[in-house]
XYZ file of C-alpha atoms in Angstrom:
745
model
C 2.893 211.313 153.195
C 3.820 214.028 155.666
C 6.860 213.829 157.954
C 5.045 212.099 160.830
C 3.553 209.482 158.530
C 7.002 208.757 157.075
C 8.414 208.455 160.604
C 5.758 205.883 161.534
C 5.576 203.871 158.314
C 9.321 203.566 157.634
C 10.941 203.900 161.050
C 8.173 202.671 163.358
C 8.114 205.673 165.733
C 5.028 207.601 166.805
C 6.677 210.938 167.590
C 9.828 212.934 166.952
C 12.536 213.454 169.552
C 13.645 216.830 170.833
C 14.733 219.091 167.977
C 14.036 216.661 165.125
C 10.800 218.237 163.911
C 12.285 221.766 164.029
C 15.197 220.650 161.843
C 12.972 218.763 159.387
C 10.576 221.700 159.014
C 13.487 224.081 158.369
C 14.809 221.806 155.602
C 11.331 221.508 154.055
C 11.207 225.327 154.051
C 14.422 225.212 151.928
C 16.594 226.638 154.724
C 20.156 225.538 155.451
C 20.568 223.812 158.811
C 23.371 223.364 161.335
C 22.375 220.860 164.015
C 24.415 219.934 167.065
C 22.891 216.873 168.692
C 24.418 214.314 171.064
C 25.163 210.779 169.939
C 21.991 208.717 169.977
C 19.681 211.754 169.620
C 18.557 210.722 166.116
C 20.538 212.949 163.731
C 20.021 210.645 160.742
C 16.209 210.886 160.982
C 16.561 214.668 160.563
C 17.865 214.361 157.008
C 16.429 210.986 155.996
C 12.786 212.006 156.505
C 12.970 215.215 154.412
C 15.092 213.392 151.818
C 12.043 211.236 151.065
C 9.867 214.349 150.690
C 12.172 216.498 148.535
C 11.899 216.212 144.761
C 15.473 215.198 143.994
C 18.283 213.166 145.524
C 19.990 213.801 148.870
C 23.784 213.397 148.942
C 25.075 212.491 152.412
C 28.803 213.102 152.861
C 30.354 210.876 155.498
C 33.987 210.120 156.371
C 33.500 206.469 157.307
C 32.851 203.389 155.232
C 31.376 201.417 158.149
C 28.936 204.236 158.937
C 27.738 204.404 155.329
C 27.274 200.671 155.090
C 25.309 200.472 158.338
C 23.101 203.437 157.428
C 22.348 202.059 153.963
C 21.570 198.609 155.377
C 19.219 200.156 157.919
C 17.469 202.246 155.246
C 17.020 199.297 152.914
C 15.664 197.246 155.815
C 13.150 200.037 156.445
C 12.014 199.882 152.808
C 13.941 202.957 151.626
C 16.173 202.605 148.572
C 19.650 203.957 149.313
C 23.226 203.339 148.202
C 26.786 204.348 149.027
C 29.831 205.290 146.958
C 33.236 204.609 148.512
C 36.471 202.653 148.095
C 34.845 199.352 149.139
C 33.124 199.214 145.703
C 34.764 198.498 142.361
C 34.325 200.760 139.325
C 31.510 198.619 137.877
C 29.534 198.733 141.124
C 29.985 202.507 141.412
C 28.810 203.043 137.841
C 25.749 200.883 138.447
C 24.864 202.744 141.652
C 25.147 206.128 139.951
C 23.080 204.947 136.979
C 20.287 203.697 139.235
C 20.405 206.960 141.168
C 20.045 208.913 137.920
C 17.008 206.773 137.085
C 15.375 207.702 140.384
C 15.817 204.337 142.110
C 17.686 205.875 145.061
C 16.572 208.901 147.075
C 19.660 208.934 149.318
C 23.288 208.432 148.272
C 26.094 208.258 150.849
C 29.473 209.329 149.530
C 32.996 209.685 150.905
C 34.351 213.268 150.556
C 37.278 212.040 148.431
C 34.785 210.913 145.751
C 33.421 214.415 145.180
C 36.295 215.231 142.804
C 36.090 212.097 140.666
C 35.065 212.726 137.064
C 32.293 210.112 137.083
C 30.688 211.541 140.216
C 30.902 215.172 139.059
C 29.288 214.185 135.738
C 26.542 212.385 137.652
C 25.985 215.441 139.864
C 25.841 217.803 136.867
C 22.902 215.921 135.310
C 21.024 214.982 138.482
C 18.509 216.951 140.532
C 20.250 217.206 143.919
C 17.845 218.657 146.472
C 20.090 218.509 149.527
C 23.710 217.970 150.486
C 24.042 216.671 154.048
C 27.395 216.929 155.807
C 27.682 214.327 158.560
C 30.399 214.654 161.233
C 30.563 218.304 160.190
C 33.227 219.184 162.790
C 35.714 217.465 160.453
C 35.666 220.571 158.229
C 37.095 222.814 160.969
C 40.839 222.991 161.625
C 39.966 223.881 165.210
C 37.913 220.725 165.688
C 39.478 217.610 167.193
C 39.182 215.577 163.970
C 39.975 217.904 161.055
C 40.012 216.177 157.665
C 41.491 217.963 154.657
C 39.166 216.036 152.332
C 36.133 217.792 153.870
C 37.204 221.071 152.258
C 36.311 219.477 148.897
C 32.647 219.834 149.872
C 32.792 223.605 149.367
C 34.042 223.336 145.772
C 31.581 220.531 145.026
C 28.574 222.640 146.083
C 29.859 225.605 144.053
C 30.154 223.396 140.960
C 26.453 222.493 140.952
C 24.229 224.390 138.554
C 21.584 224.851 141.255
C 22.591 225.339 144.886
C 20.966 222.626 147.023
C 19.886 222.897 150.655
C 22.911 222.353 152.916
C 22.389 220.531 156.208
C 25.282 219.899 158.592
C 25.272 217.639 161.657
C 27.712 216.973 164.478
C 27.665 215.757 168.065
C 30.738 217.640 169.266
C 31.282 221.323 168.577
C 32.311 224.183 170.800
C 31.030 227.678 169.950
C 34.223 228.324 167.986
C 33.907 225.143 165.903
C 30.182 225.756 165.352
C 30.899 229.182 163.868
C 33.730 227.734 161.776
C 31.408 225.110 160.237
C 28.784 227.704 159.287
C 31.439 230.004 157.790
C 33.358 227.405 155.742
C 30.192 225.761 154.357
C 28.823 229.238 153.573
C 25.453 228.390 155.101
C 22.698 230.814 154.033
C 20.543 232.124 156.889
C 20.858 228.732 158.611
C 18.530 227.359 161.244
C 21.013 226.543 164.015
C 19.615 223.920 166.386
C 21.484 222.826 169.505
C 19.420 220.213 171.327
C 21.852 219.986 174.211
C 24.807 217.746 174.929
C 23.376 215.945 177.939
C 22.874 212.190 177.650
C 20.928 211.478 180.813
C 21.264 207.702 180.494
C 25.073 207.874 180.725
C 26.743 207.630 184.124
C 30.217 209.219 184.216
C 32.932 208.037 186.593
C 36.630 208.794 187.007
C 38.641 206.205 188.918
C 42.216 206.947 189.997
C 43.514 203.403 190.240
C 47.032 201.990 190.272
C 46.118 198.506 189.010
C 43.999 199.252 185.947
C 44.071 195.667 184.690
C 42.519 194.417 187.931
C 39.763 197.044 187.707
C 38.869 196.052 184.122
C 38.872 192.320 184.885
C 36.709 192.777 187.979
C 34.252 195.029 186.148
C 33.787 192.601 183.245
C 33.359 189.660 185.624
C 30.569 191.586 187.364
C 28.881 192.396 184.013
C 29.310 189.171 182.000
C 26.212 189.684 179.831
C 27.038 193.255 178.835
C 28.675 194.489 175.655
C 31.449 197.039 176.133
C 34.343 198.963 174.575
C 37.683 199.473 176.339
C 39.781 202.265 174.839
C 43.562 202.348 175.252
C 45.951 205.104 174.160
C 48.519 202.746 172.580
C 48.546 199.557 170.533
C 50.794 197.956 173.142
C 48.163 198.455 175.841
C 45.469 197.079 173.532
C 47.467 193.909 172.850
C 48.416 193.248 176.490
C 44.916 193.908 177.884
C 43.306 191.797 175.154
C 45.649 188.905 175.950
C 44.883 189.192 179.667
C 41.104 189.153 179.144
C 41.290 186.348 176.580
C 43.215 184.151 179.027
C 40.562 184.891 181.659
C 37.929 183.387 179.357
C 36.330 186.674 178.256
C 34.748 186.696 174.774
C 36.922 189.596 173.611
C 38.456 190.904 170.404
C 40.747 193.845 169.584
C 41.174 196.651 167.057
C 44.015 199.014 166.171
C 45.815 200.306 163.083
C 48.624 197.754 163.447
C 46.281 194.855 162.646
C 45.835 193.933 158.976
C 42.648 195.111 157.256
C 41.051 191.686 156.914
C 41.540 190.824 160.592
C 40.355 194.266 161.688
C 37.181 193.836 159.651
C 36.583 190.384 161.121
C 37.155 191.628 164.677
C 34.817 194.560 164.118
C 32.119 192.235 162.765
C 32.560 189.847 165.696
C 31.857 192.751 168.035
C 28.919 194.137 166.041
C 27.302 190.692 165.752
C 27.787 190.063 169.510
C 30.043 187.090 168.793
C 32.616 188.792 171.020
C 30.671 191.386 173.032
C 33.830 193.054 174.407
C 36.405 194.881 172.290
C 39.712 196.480 173.326
C 40.725 199.225 170.903
C 42.591 202.431 170.206
C 40.611 205.484 169.131
C 40.940 204.194 165.554
C 37.805 202.190 166.373
C 34.284 203.426 166.779
C 33.387 206.262 164.419
C 30.407 205.117 162.427
C 29.721 202.094 164.621
C 26.014 202.277 165.366
C 25.864 199.353 167.829
C 23.002 200.310 170.109
C 23.443 197.942 173.061
C 26.931 198.931 174.289
C 26.429 199.012 178.054
C 29.809 200.429 179.066
C 32.809 202.301 177.681
C 35.961 202.131 179.781
C 38.872 204.428 178.992
C 42.016 202.655 180.108
C 43.905 205.911 179.469
C 42.817 209.538 179.498
C 41.891 210.832 175.986
C 43.569 213.918 174.520
C 40.505 216.155 174.556
C 37.007 216.510 175.911
C 35.663 216.262 172.341
C 37.348 212.870 171.889
C 36.169 211.651 175.283
C 32.571 212.758 174.767
C 32.433 211.130 171.339
C 34.035 207.851 172.452
C 32.142 207.586 175.749
C 28.971 208.432 173.827
C 29.140 205.094 172.030
C 27.600 203.632 175.163
C 23.840 203.512 175.547
C 22.768 204.615 172.078
C 19.465 202.816 172.752
C 18.752 205.157 175.662
C 19.287 202.508 178.327
C 21.455 203.284 181.411
C 25.134 202.767 180.613
C 28.493 203.415 182.272
C 31.310 205.686 181.048
C 34.370 205.021 183.198
C 37.724 206.766 182.854
C 40.721 205.164 184.593
C 43.143 207.987 185.339
C 46.799 208.085 186.283
C 49.364 210.870 186.015
C 51.225 208.800 183.412
C 48.282 209.287 181.023
C 49.170 212.974 180.738
C 52.740 212.108 179.756
C 51.585 209.524 177.193
C 49.304 212.063 175.520
C 51.971 214.760 175.471
C 54.297 212.252 173.790
C 51.637 211.407 171.178
C 50.812 215.074 170.513
C 54.494 215.880 169.965
C 54.444 213.338 167.129
C 51.175 214.484 165.580
C 51.086 214.465 161.772
C 50.726 217.982 160.324
C 50.869 216.960 156.669
C 48.848 219.386 154.472
C 48.479 221.865 157.360
C 49.801 225.381 156.532
C 52.992 226.083 158.464
C 51.578 229.246 160.016
C 48.683 227.243 161.543
C 50.764 224.490 163.142
C 51.824 226.431 166.240
C 48.269 227.592 166.904
C 46.932 224.038 166.564
C 49.618 222.796 168.976
C 48.556 225.438 171.494
C 44.925 224.384 171.217
C 45.871 220.704 171.567
C 47.786 221.548 174.748
C 44.812 223.481 176.130
C 42.440 220.598 175.392
C 44.781 218.252 177.222
C 44.811 220.580 180.252
C 41.004 220.673 180.267
C 40.867 216.875 180.075
C 43.315 216.523 182.973
C 41.211 218.903 185.084
C 38.151 216.762 184.341
C 40.000 213.753 185.738
C 41.043 215.627 188.877
C 37.906 217.635 189.653
C 35.722 216.755 192.644
C 32.793 218.698 191.201
C 29.934 217.231 189.163
C 31.411 215.463 186.109
C 28.336 215.943 183.932
C 28.297 219.675 184.610
C 32.005 219.876 183.743
C 31.314 218.320 180.328
C 28.228 220.430 179.637
C 29.950 223.654 180.697
C 32.831 222.881 178.345
C 30.400 222.699 175.427
C 28.814 225.974 176.434
C 25.718 224.770 178.303
C 24.639 226.520 181.483
C 23.962 224.151 184.370
C 22.121 224.616 187.633
C 22.880 222.262 190.491
C 24.611 218.893 190.450
C 23.267 216.047 188.330
C 23.122 213.357 191.060
C 24.002 210.941 188.266
C 27.795 210.691 188.162
C 30.604 209.227 190.217
C 31.493 212.520 191.885
C 27.899 213.260 192.873
C 27.707 209.798 194.436
C 31.049 210.044 196.226
C 31.545 211.267 199.756
C 33.924 214.140 200.382
C 35.280 216.087 203.270
C 35.620 219.841 202.793
C 39.081 221.137 203.656
C 39.931 224.827 204.031
C 43.155 225.310 202.046
C 43.220 229.112 202.015
C 46.615 229.112 203.747
C 48.072 226.727 201.169
C 46.468 228.689 198.308
C 48.285 231.860 199.389
C 51.618 230.023 199.366
C 50.833 228.771 195.844
C 50.255 232.410 194.815
C 53.560 233.397 196.447
C 55.427 230.671 194.591
C 53.920 231.604 191.198
C 54.819 235.229 191.911
C 58.410 234.208 192.682
C 58.643 232.280 189.397
C 57.484 235.446 187.582
C 55.251 233.218 185.470
C 58.181 231.430 183.839
C 57.554 227.830 184.934
C 54.893 225.184 184.763
C 52.982 223.191 187.333
C 55.717 220.590 187.893
C 58.242 223.240 189.011
C 55.705 224.986 191.266
C 54.704 221.698 192.917
C 58.308 220.594 193.395
C 59.204 223.933 194.967
C 56.278 223.975 197.397
C 56.956 220.361 198.417
C 60.670 221.074 198.927
C 61.689 218.393 196.451
C 65.395 217.554 196.151
C 65.715 217.839 192.384
C 68.647 218.982 190.273
C 66.337 221.011 188.060
C 65.078 223.070 191.025
C 68.653 223.761 192.086
C 69.599 224.663 188.530
C 66.905 227.331 188.190
C 67.245 228.492 191.790
C 63.738 227.804 193.180
C 65.360 226.120 196.214
C 66.152 229.680 197.311
C 62.519 230.857 197.147
C 60.680 231.740 200.351
C 57.982 229.272 199.237
C 60.448 226.374 198.914
C 59.285 223.508 201.130
C 56.528 225.561 202.784
C 53.884 222.922 201.962
C 56.019 219.817 202.431
C 53.463 218.376 204.853
C 50.900 218.159 202.013
C 50.828 215.440 199.350
C 51.430 216.183 195.684
C 47.923 214.924 194.856
C 46.372 217.409 197.302
C 48.339 220.310 195.842
C 47.448 219.310 192.281
C 43.806 219.331 193.323
C 44.281 222.756 194.920
C 45.942 224.236 191.811
C 43.175 222.794 189.576
C 40.563 224.442 191.797
C 42.455 227.757 191.782
C 42.539 227.673 187.968
C 38.786 227.048 187.887
C 38.254 229.914 190.358
C 40.388 232.266 188.255
C 43.156 232.846 190.838
C 45.638 231.252 188.409
C 45.672 230.526 184.712
C 47.651 228.131 182.590
C 49.056 229.311 179.267
C 48.405 227.373 176.080
C 51.163 225.696 174.165
C 53.371 222.654 174.382
C 55.218 224.016 177.435
C 52.476 225.767 179.389
C 53.299 227.834 182.483
C 51.335 228.980 185.528
C 50.615 232.671 185.869
C 48.684 234.922 188.226
C 45.001 235.479 187.637
C 42.703 237.774 189.637
C 43.894 237.311 193.224
C 42.149 240.354 194.677
C 39.387 238.292 196.383
C 42.058 236.484 198.439
C 43.000 239.773 200.120
C 39.628 239.676 201.894
C 39.869 237.684 205.153
C 36.338 236.392 204.549
C 37.368 234.648 201.302
C 38.235 230.977 201.689
C 39.502 228.363 199.255
C 37.623 225.146 200.072
C 38.736 221.858 198.515
C 36.670 218.686 198.535
C 38.781 215.626 199.359
C 37.633 212.141 198.454
C 36.347 209.716 201.039
C 35.992 206.046 200.157
C 33.471 205.742 197.326
C 30.680 203.605 198.718
C 27.944 204.501 196.245
C 29.756 204.660 192.900
C 27.511 203.179 190.261
C 24.370 204.109 192.176
C 22.795 205.278 188.933
C 22.626 201.762 187.558
C 20.390 200.796 190.446
C 18.332 203.966 190.648
C 17.705 205.026 187.045
C 14.688 203.406 185.459
C 15.548 201.025 182.640
C 13.241 199.646 179.942
C 13.817 196.176 181.381
C 12.567 197.284 184.814
C 9.027 196.402 183.758
C 9.971 192.799 182.844
C 9.451 189.908 185.221
C 11.651 186.805 185.182
C 9.310 185.412 182.525
C 9.713 188.661 180.590
C 13.489 188.276 180.633
C 13.073 184.684 179.418
C 10.969 185.869 176.452
C 13.415 188.720 175.810
C 16.284 186.209 175.509
C 14.230 184.101 173.087
C 13.565 187.154 170.915
C 17.267 188.020 171.032
C 18.133 184.504 169.821
C 15.620 184.787 166.985
C 17.049 188.188 166.037
C 20.565 186.717 165.958
C 19.388 183.840 163.771
C 17.823 186.271 161.275
C 20.877 188.530 161.388
C 23.112 185.620 160.456
C 20.829 184.608 157.595
C 20.827 188.165 156.264
C 24.522 188.907 157.039
C 23.435 191.956 158.993
C 24.191 193.348 162.480
C 21.447 192.287 164.937
C 20.656 195.852 166.007
C 19.658 196.735 162.431
C 16.985 194.009 162.514
C 15.516 195.379 165.782
C 17.145 197.158 168.706
C 17.084 195.743 172.244
C 14.646 198.516 173.110
C 12.239 197.313 170.429
C 12.482 193.709 171.654
C 11.766 194.851 175.223
C 8.708 196.746 173.984
C 7.548 193.537 172.264
C 7.816 191.760 175.620
C 5.842 194.491 177.370
C 3.101 194.717 174.712
C 3.111 191.020 173.621
C 1.518 191.808 170.229
C -0.751 189.142 168.736
C -1.265 190.472 165.204
C 0.075 192.880 162.604
C -1.664 196.015 163.887
C -0.445 195.377 167.443
C 3.091 194.652 166.225
C 3.128 197.954 164.299
C 2.350 199.657 167.602
C 5.694 198.458 168.968
C 8.325 201.224 169.016
C 10.807 200.739 166.161
C 8.645 198.409 164.019
C 7.819 199.980 160.675
C 5.833 198.466 157.806
C 8.861 197.210 155.850
C 10.427 195.547 158.873
C 7.126 193.962 159.821
C 6.751 192.530 156.316
C 10.232 190.997 156.542
C 10.394 189.827 160.141
C 7.198 190.605 162.011
C 5.491 187.238 161.654
C 8.510 185.323 162.955
C 8.562 187.436 166.105
C 4.782 187.104 166.514
C 5.164 183.315 166.245
C 7.940 183.311 168.849
C 5.825 185.361 171.272
C 2.780 183.151 170.642
C 4.802 179.957 171.177
C 6.198 181.267 174.454
C 2.762 182.225 175.715
C 1.330 178.839 174.733
C 4.115 177.089 176.629
C 3.712 179.459 179.584
C -0.022 180.268 179.592
C -0.114 181.840 183.046
C 3.195 183.682 182.964
C 3.144 187.395 183.717
C 5.709 188.885 181.346
C 5.684 192.483 182.552
C 4.462 194.624 185.408
C 3.465 197.910 183.900
C 1.974 201.164 185.091
C -0.956 202.988 183.592
C -2.809 206.151 184.358
C -6.180 205.644 186.048
C -8.078 208.869 186.652
C -4.899 210.788 187.318
C -3.222 208.166 189.512
C -0.609 205.551 188.743
C -1.831 201.975 189.204
C 0.534 199.004 189.212
C -0.891 195.770 187.780
C 1.198 192.779 188.848
C -0.131 189.236 188.683
C 1.040 186.048 190.299
C 2.991 183.795 188.050
C 1.718 180.246 188.087
C 3.942 177.255 187.624
C 4.955 176.943 183.978
C 5.172 173.849 181.792
C 7.975 171.331 182.099
C 10.852 171.192 179.605
C 10.109 169.145 176.494
C 10.529 165.353 176.561
C 9.038 162.230 174.957
C 8.195 158.842 176.417
C 9.841 155.609 175.242
C 6.712 154.517 173.369
C 6.469 157.934 171.672
C 9.881 157.444 170.072
C 8.536 154.531 167.994
C 6.172 156.952 166.197
C 9.026 159.094 164.816
C 8.982 158.965 160.995
C 12.592 158.820 159.814
C 13.584 160.205 156.398
C 16.785 160.254 154.393
C 17.408 163.890 155.368
C 15.649 166.333 157.695
C 16.139 170.030 158.362
C 16.471 170.808 162.057
C 13.069 172.545 161.966
C 11.486 169.377 160.542
C 12.982 167.261 163.334
C 11.553 169.767 165.824
C 8.070 169.560 164.244
C 8.136 165.759 164.172
C 9.130 165.526 167.858
C 6.409 168.000 168.836
C 3.928 165.867 166.864
C 4.703 162.538 168.533
C 4.985 163.541 172.191
C 2.114 162.468 174.466
C 3.638 164.045 177.583
C 1.180 166.340 179.329
C 1.964 169.951 180.174
C 5.377 170.239 178.464
C 6.778 173.193 176.551
C 6.986 172.952 172.787
C 10.426 171.938 171.582
C 12.386 174.701 169.830
C 15.044 174.283 167.152
C 17.499 176.034 169.477
C 17.295 173.143 171.972
C 18.205 170.668 169.243
C 21.038 172.886 168.009
C 22.417 173.156 171.561
C 22.545 169.346 171.703
C 24.321 169.084 168.318
C 26.873 171.699 169.382
C 27.497 169.896 172.675
C 28.151 166.649 170.810
C 30.639 168.270 168.478
C 28.581 167.456 165.388
C 28.214 171.067 164.237
C 29.947 174.366 164.964
C 29.538 178.054 164.117
C 32.149 179.896 162.053
C 32.520 183.524 161.030
C 33.101 183.520 157.265
C 33.381 186.948 155.596
C 31.370 188.566 158.384
C 28.624 185.915 158.249
C 28.103 183.424 161.046
C 27.512 180.052 159.430
C 26.671 176.698 160.974
C 28.814 173.934 159.486
C 29.245 170.273 160.220
C 32.449 169.239 161.969
C 34.597 166.367 160.693
C 32.671 164.151 163.105
C 29.343 165.447 161.733
C 30.531 164.959 158.159
C 31.404 161.329 158.891
C 27.859 160.800 160.187
C 26.365 162.169 156.954
C 25.309 165.698 157.903
C 24.817 167.537 154.575
C 25.064 171.224 153.587
C 22.287 172.773 151.457
C 22.669 176.177 149.722
C 19.771 178.661 150.103
C 19.002 182.268 149.104
C 17.112 184.647 151.419
C 14.287 186.943 150.281
C 16.832 189.782 150.321
C 18.926 187.846 147.799
C 21.663 186.870 150.251
C 23.018 183.314 149.994
C 23.128 181.228 153.165
C 23.417 177.560 154.094
C 21.302 175.083 156.051
C 22.284 171.673 157.353
C 20.306 168.463 156.809
C 20.572 165.475 159.110
C 20.506 161.747 158.198
C 18.632 158.978 160.120
C 21.648 158.159 162.330
C 21.727 161.707 163.705
C 17.903 161.863 163.828
C 17.930 158.802 166.089
C 20.534 160.346 168.409
C 18.340 163.433 168.779
C 15.221 161.343 169.468
C 17.036 159.302 172.131
C 18.333 162.491 173.758
C 14.769 163.674 174.482
C 13.469 160.346 175.845
C 12.735 160.427 179.563
């Protein structure tokens, strides 16, 4: 098979995304590759497709256990044999995985960088044909990146130890020009194909909110988006705990994650979020890397992150499915102080002493850049893209600043007094001293250093501190001032010659009340825009089926099918295998495992709602766009049986819930009613307290309650086709009768 055939058969996609085919072709030409692609752009496809075409094995080096496990699950679901080697496996399991890899069972092996030095793995590598080594999260190899990991340097020695040099492919979502060059140099890439597909994620809507009562903002936002899954990042464990408690008491299905929670609880909380048991999670930045949850609709930063790289990576966990999503940063001046405090206590273990000061300077600069992002009134998207080296033209009209109203204020007079003050300080002091001096603040520190005697002292006392901060930020952007790097940065003069021209003005945009923040959510086209109310009803039924399968297979729902794939099923309403394989994201292996169940669900819905219009779609008709809506006729009534029907019910010693459903559908004589689903019966049993759902070792299992046990509800052990054990409940005549009576009208 060629690359496009592999993409269709295994992954269910008809075409490659931007940059993917270029990268794949370069690898197939035996060239090294360095690819910088935003989160959600499909990096994994770029090495997984050629891995299936190369003669030997591909080793994927990844820093995160959760990422490996998710990727391997997804590959196995797609019909591709893959395995991982990390600390979650015991020695026997590792040996078995390496043996099977040597025998050609696996084409892709994920491995933690620490494992590269183990004797067993090096022996395996010495006798195995390794076609490619893929370095995921490649920025971790650079000391100048935001997430340097000493263990990544082991990759260099590992590659050198191989008898035949493999193709090296490196991937990252966040790399400045400096970090990009560092990656290529350290990995010793040979004539690499460097592909930068761009950092812009058009489906993400960026907002910065300067709010005093952050808790109130978060609570209000979640109450307005009760069906959405979201991540709320906090800078400290204390904030995580207090915000989690607040949301929990408000009835939000929320969990939490930080390094102070024991491993078992952290794993459970992470699984609850991934499986949508608790769709909201409050976490420190310890959470998220390697989490491939596709339907996160918002990421709220309760505190400002320490760098643009961190913010872009964390915010980028929203909208991985390409659907419109919100990235909201709640900013306060205290956030800057919190981050300075945390940076002062940064761990520099294993870092050469001569590099520590330089790293501290770069950390301080990143923090300055992040603070300016929070204070700017210019386009937020352009600010991010410019930071990563992309040239922008015009505002994006898709961020909070572009949708805010401003008044333009000429602050040329004030700007010249700022210049005077910085000149008087002789570049010895930072922004706090300059602001205090201009405002005429009564501070002991200003008296101590003598700025109260400056000509500029108190000259701008009629302006607010916030306005002057905004002015100084703008002057730094314009080059009139610059801020030194380092822990104690100072303000110094830049190129002020333009200000000597009377025609030069410093214009600052001041916020008006934001009336249109969030406009993007209403204006940007979403996949669900084509669904009618009936379409949403079918979509929810498919989501429930997906969750049921995910629990049987102990797998995150998004690995079964993404929301985007389910929406495409609703739009296309496939009736057979060939039509289902035309749905985006449905490959052959996934169809063989799950396709028929989803076809049955769609068919059942259409039978119960024969005249329902599920989607309003657009198609090209001789060059024009034609909309094809239909009227939706009145659907069937909810399922019920008559009194006389109930006498036909054939009771047995034990029934599965599906058998009770089939028997009730058989006996009803009611005209024009929907078919009864097992979910309706389960909802009744849950409401009566006869069964409940529990999360046991990451699996959601239905179990009988004490009340259900007393009534004779029995547990039966089963094994899925994938070899995973699961349980089903069986119900005795007493419970069968209760269910029958419940549906009598």
